[in-house]
mmCIF file of C-alpha atoms in Angstrom:
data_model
loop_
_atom_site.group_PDB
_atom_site.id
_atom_site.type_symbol
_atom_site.label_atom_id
_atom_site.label_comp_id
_atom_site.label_asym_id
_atom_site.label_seq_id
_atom_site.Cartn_x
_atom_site.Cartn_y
_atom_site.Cartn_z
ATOM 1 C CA UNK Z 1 230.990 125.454 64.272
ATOM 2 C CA UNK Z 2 232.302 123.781 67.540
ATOM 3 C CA UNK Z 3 232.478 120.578 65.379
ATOM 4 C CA UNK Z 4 234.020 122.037 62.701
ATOM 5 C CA UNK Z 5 236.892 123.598 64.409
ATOM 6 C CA UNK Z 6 237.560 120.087 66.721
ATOM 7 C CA UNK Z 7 237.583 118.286 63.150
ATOM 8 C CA UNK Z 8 239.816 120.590 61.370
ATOM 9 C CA UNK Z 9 240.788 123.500 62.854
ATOM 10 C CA UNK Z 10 242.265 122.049 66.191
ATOM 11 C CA UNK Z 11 243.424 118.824 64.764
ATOM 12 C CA UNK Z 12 246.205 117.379 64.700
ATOM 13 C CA UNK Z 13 245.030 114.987 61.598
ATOM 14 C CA UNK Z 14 248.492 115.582 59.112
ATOM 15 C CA UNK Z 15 245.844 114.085 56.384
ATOM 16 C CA UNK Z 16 245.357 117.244 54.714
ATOM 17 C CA UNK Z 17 246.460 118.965 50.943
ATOM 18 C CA UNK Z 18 246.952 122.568 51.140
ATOM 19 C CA UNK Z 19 244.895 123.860 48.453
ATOM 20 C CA UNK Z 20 242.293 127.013 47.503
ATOM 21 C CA UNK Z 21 239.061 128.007 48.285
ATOM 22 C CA UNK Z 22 238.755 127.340 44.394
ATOM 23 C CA UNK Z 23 239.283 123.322 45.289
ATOM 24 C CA UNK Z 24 236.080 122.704 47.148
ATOM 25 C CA UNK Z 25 233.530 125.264 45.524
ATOM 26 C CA UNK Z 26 232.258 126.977 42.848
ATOM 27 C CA UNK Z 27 232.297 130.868 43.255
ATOM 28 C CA UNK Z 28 229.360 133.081 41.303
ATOM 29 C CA UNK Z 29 229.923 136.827 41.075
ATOM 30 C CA UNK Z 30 226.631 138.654 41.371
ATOM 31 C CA UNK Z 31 225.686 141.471 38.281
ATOM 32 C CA UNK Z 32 222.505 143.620 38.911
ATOM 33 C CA UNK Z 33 219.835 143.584 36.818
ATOM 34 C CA UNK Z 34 218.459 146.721 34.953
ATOM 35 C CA UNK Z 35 216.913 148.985 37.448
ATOM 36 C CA UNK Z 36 213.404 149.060 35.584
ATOM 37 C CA UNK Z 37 213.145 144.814 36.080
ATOM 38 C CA UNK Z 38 212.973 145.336 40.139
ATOM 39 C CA UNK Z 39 209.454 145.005 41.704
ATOM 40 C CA UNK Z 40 208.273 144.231 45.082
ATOM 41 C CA UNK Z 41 205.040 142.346 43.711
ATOM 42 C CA UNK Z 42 206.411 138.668 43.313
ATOM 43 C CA UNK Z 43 206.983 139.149 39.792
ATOM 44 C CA UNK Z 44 210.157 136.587 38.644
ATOM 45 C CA UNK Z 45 213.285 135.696 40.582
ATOM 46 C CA UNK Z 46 214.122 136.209 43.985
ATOM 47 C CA UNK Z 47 216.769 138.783 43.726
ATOM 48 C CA UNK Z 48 219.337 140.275 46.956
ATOM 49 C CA UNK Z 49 221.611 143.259 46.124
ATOM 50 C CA UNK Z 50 224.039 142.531 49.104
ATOM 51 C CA UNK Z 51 223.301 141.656 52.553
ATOM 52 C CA UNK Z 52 220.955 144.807 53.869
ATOM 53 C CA UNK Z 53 218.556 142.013 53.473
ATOM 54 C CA UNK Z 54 220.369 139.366 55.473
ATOM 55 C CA UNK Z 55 218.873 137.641 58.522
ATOM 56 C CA UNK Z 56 220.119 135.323 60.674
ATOM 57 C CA UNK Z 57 220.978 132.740 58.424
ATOM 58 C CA UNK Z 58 218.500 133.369 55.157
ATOM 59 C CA UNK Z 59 218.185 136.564 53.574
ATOM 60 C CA UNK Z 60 214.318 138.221 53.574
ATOM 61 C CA UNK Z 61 212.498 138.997 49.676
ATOM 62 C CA UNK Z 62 212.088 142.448 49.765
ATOM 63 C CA UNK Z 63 213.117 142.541 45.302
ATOM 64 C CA UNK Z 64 212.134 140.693 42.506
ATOM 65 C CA UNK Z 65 213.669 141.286 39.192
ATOM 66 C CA UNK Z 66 212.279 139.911 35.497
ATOM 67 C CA UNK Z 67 215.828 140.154 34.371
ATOM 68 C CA UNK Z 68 217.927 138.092 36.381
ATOM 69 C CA UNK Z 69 221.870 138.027 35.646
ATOM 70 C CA UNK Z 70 223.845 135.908 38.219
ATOM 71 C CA UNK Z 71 221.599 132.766 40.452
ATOM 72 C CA UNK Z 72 222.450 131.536 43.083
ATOM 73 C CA UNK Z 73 220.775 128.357 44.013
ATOM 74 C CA UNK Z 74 219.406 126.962 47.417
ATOM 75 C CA UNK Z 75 222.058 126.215 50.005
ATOM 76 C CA UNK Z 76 224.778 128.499 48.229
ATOM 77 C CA UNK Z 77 226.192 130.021 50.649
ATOM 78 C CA UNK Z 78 226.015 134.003 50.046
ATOM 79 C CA UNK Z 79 228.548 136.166 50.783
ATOM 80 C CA UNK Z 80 229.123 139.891 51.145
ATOM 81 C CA UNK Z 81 232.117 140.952 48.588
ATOM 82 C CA UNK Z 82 231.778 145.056 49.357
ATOM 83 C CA UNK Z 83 231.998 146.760 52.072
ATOM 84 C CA UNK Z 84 231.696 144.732 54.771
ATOM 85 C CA UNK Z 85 233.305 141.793 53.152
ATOM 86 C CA UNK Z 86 232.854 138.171 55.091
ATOM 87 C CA UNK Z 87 229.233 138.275 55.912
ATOM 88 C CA UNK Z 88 227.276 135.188 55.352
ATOM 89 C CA UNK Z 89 224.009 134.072 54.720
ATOM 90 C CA UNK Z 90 222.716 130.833 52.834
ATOM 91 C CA UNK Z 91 220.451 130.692 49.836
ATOM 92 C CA UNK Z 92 217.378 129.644 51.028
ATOM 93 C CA UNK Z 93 215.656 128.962 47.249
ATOM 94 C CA UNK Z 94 217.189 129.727 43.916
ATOM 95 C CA UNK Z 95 217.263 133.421 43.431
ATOM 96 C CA UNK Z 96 219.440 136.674 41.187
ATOM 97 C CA UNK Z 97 222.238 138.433 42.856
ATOM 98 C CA UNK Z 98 223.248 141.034 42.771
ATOM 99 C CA UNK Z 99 226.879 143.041 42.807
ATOM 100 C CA UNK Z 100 227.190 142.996 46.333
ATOM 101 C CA UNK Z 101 227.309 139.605 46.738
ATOM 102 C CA UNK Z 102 228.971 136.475 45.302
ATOM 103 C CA UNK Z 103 227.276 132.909 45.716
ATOM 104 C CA UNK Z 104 230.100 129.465 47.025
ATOM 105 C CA UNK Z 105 228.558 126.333 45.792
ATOM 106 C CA UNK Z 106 229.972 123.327 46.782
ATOM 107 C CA UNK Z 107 231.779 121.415 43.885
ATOM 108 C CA UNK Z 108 231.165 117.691 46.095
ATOM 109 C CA UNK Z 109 227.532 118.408 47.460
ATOM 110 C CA UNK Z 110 229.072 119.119 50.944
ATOM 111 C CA UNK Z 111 226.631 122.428 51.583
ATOM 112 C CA UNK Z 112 227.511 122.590 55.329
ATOM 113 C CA UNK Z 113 231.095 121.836 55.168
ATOM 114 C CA UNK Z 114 231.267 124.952 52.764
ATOM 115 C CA UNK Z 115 229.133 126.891 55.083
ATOM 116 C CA UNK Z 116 231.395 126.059 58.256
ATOM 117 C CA UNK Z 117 234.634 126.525 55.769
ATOM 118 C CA UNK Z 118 233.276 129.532 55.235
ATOM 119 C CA UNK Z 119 232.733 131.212 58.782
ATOM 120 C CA UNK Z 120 235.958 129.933 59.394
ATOM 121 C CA UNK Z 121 237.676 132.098 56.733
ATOM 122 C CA UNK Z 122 236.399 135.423 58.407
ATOM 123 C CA UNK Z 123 239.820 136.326 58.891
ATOM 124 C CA UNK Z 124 241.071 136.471 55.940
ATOM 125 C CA UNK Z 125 238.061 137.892 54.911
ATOM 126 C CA UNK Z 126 238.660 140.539 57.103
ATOM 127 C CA UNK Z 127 241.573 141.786 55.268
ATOM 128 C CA UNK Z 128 239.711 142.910 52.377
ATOM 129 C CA UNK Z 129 238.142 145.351 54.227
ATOM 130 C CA UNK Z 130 238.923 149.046 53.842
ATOM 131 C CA UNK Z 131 242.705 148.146 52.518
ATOM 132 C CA UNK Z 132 244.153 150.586 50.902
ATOM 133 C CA UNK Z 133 240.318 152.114 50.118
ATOM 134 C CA UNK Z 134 237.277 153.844 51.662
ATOM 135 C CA UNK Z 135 235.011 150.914 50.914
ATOM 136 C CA UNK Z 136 236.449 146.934 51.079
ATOM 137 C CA UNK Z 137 235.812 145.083 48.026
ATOM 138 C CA UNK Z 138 237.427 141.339 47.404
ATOM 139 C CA UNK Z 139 236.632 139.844 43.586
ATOM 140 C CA UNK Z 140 236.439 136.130 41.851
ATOM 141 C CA UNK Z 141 239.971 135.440 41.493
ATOM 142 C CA UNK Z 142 241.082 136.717 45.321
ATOM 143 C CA UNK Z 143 238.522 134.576 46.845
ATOM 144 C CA UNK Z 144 239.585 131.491 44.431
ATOM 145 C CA UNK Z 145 242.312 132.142 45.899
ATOM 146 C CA UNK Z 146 241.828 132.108 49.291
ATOM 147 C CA UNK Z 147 244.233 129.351 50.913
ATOM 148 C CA UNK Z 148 242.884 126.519 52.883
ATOM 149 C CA UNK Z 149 243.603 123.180 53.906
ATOM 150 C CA UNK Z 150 241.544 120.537 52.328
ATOM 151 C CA UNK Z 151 240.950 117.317 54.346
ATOM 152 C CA UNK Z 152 240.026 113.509 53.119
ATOM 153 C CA UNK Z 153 236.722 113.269 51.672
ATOM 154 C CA UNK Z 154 236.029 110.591 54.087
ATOM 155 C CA UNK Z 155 236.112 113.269 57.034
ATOM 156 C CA UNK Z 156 234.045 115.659 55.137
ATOM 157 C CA UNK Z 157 231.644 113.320 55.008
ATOM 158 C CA UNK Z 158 231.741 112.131 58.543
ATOM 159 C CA UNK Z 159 231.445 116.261 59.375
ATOM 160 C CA UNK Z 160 228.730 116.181 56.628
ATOM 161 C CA UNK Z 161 226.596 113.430 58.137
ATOM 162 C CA UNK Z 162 226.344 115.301 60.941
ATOM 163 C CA UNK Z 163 226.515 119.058 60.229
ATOM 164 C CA UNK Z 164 223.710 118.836 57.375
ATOM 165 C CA UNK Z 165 220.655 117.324 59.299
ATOM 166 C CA UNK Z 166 221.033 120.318 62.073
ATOM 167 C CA UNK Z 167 221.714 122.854 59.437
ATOM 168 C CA UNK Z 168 218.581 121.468 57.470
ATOM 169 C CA UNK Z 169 216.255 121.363 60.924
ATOM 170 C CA UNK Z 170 217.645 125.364 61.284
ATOM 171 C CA UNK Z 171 215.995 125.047 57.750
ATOM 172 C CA UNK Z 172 212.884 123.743 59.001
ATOM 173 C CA UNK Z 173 212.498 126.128 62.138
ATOM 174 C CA UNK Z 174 213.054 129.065 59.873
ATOM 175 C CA UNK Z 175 209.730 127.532 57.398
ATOM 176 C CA UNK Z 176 207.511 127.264 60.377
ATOM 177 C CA UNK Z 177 209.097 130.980 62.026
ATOM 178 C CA UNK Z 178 207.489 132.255 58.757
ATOM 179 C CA UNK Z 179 203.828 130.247 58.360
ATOM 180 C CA UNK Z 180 203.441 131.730 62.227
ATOM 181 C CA UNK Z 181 204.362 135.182 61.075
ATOM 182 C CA UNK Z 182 202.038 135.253 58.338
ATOM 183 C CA UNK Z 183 199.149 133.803 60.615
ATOM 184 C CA UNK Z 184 200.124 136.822 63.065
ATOM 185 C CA UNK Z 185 200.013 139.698 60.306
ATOM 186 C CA UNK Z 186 196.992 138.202 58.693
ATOM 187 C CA UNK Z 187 195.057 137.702 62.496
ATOM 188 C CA UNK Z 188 196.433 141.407 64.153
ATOM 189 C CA UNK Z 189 195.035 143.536 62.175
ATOM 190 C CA UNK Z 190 191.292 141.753 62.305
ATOM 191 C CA UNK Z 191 191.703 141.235 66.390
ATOM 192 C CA UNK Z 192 192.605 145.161 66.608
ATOM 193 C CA UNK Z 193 189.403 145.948 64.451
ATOM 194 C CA UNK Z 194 187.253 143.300 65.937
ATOM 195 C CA UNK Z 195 186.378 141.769 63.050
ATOM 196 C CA UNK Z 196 187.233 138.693 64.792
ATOM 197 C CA UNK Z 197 185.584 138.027 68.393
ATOM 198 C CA UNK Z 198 187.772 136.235 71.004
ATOM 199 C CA UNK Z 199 186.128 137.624 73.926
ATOM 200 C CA UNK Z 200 184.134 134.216 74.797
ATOM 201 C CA UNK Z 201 187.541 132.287 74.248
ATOM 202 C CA UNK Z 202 188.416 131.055 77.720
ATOM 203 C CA UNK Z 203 192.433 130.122 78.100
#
């Protein structure tokens, strides 16, 4: 994000087209399956209802659905459009979402810069949140609409070529976060029993 913002947001680069967040990506509304598809058995897609199952930067399973609507697919960044609207996460495989999110997928294959565009937005974002209602909301043609400044391709790509191999290894950090987490659930429980012996194991 420090990159991002000495590349474009602090810049003084006069190389830019004022344009929409409808210029640079591709913006998926999610629709909710029928409530009898869900099940929590690995049974078809991936699918996210809004970002209660968020992490850090890719949302957990918890749902699967047989009767996907809306996809998103990996690297999409996924957004929360109700209440809160701006938070992000990023697709980490190709999965069903549903009405509480929306999916931004590049139109260029520049995943990262639309990740970093993204954050960057939260502002605006910010606005959609409780105005004039109870609960924020923002929908397709508001965030379309959503005015940025787009720079040369060139410096996307120079922001690209470095932005995507640490977003990728954050990627690769998260895989091996959850092989070590399945060792630990599968070990515990047979430690705590003593099914396993580790008593002769000397550290």
């Amino acid at each position: 994000m420090a990159l991002y913002a000495e590349m474009f947001l602090n810049s003084s680069d006069n190389n830019v087209t004022s344009g929409t967040l409808s210029d640079i990506a591709v913006i998926t509304m999610g629709q909710s399956p029928s409530g009898n598809s869900y099940n929590e058995d690995g049974v078809g897609e991936v699918f996210y209802q809004g970002r209660a199952e968020f992490g850090f930067r890719f949302p957990k399973r918890r749902l699967f659905t047989t009767e996907p609507k809306r996809m998103a697919e990996t690297g999409d960044v996924l957004l929360s459009v109700r209440a809160p609207v701006g938070d992000l996460n990023v697709a980490y495989e190709s999965c069903c979402i549903g009405r509480g999110l929306g999916a931004i997928h590049s139109k260029t294959g520049h995943s990262s810069f639309v990740l970093y565009t993204m954050f960057a937005l939260k502002s605006q974002l910010d606005v959609f949140n409780g105005e004039g209602t109870v609960f924020g909301s923002i929908n397709r043609d508001a965030l379309n609409a959503i005015p940025i400044d787009v720079p040369l391709v060139t410096k996307i790509d120079r922001f690209e070529a470095v932005a995507h191999p640490i977003d990728e290894l954050i990627r690769t950090n998260y895989e091996e976060n959850c092989r070590l987490e399945a060792i630990r659930d599968s070990l515990l429980p047979k430690l705590m029993s003593g099914e396993i012996d580790v008593s002769a194991v000397q550290l």
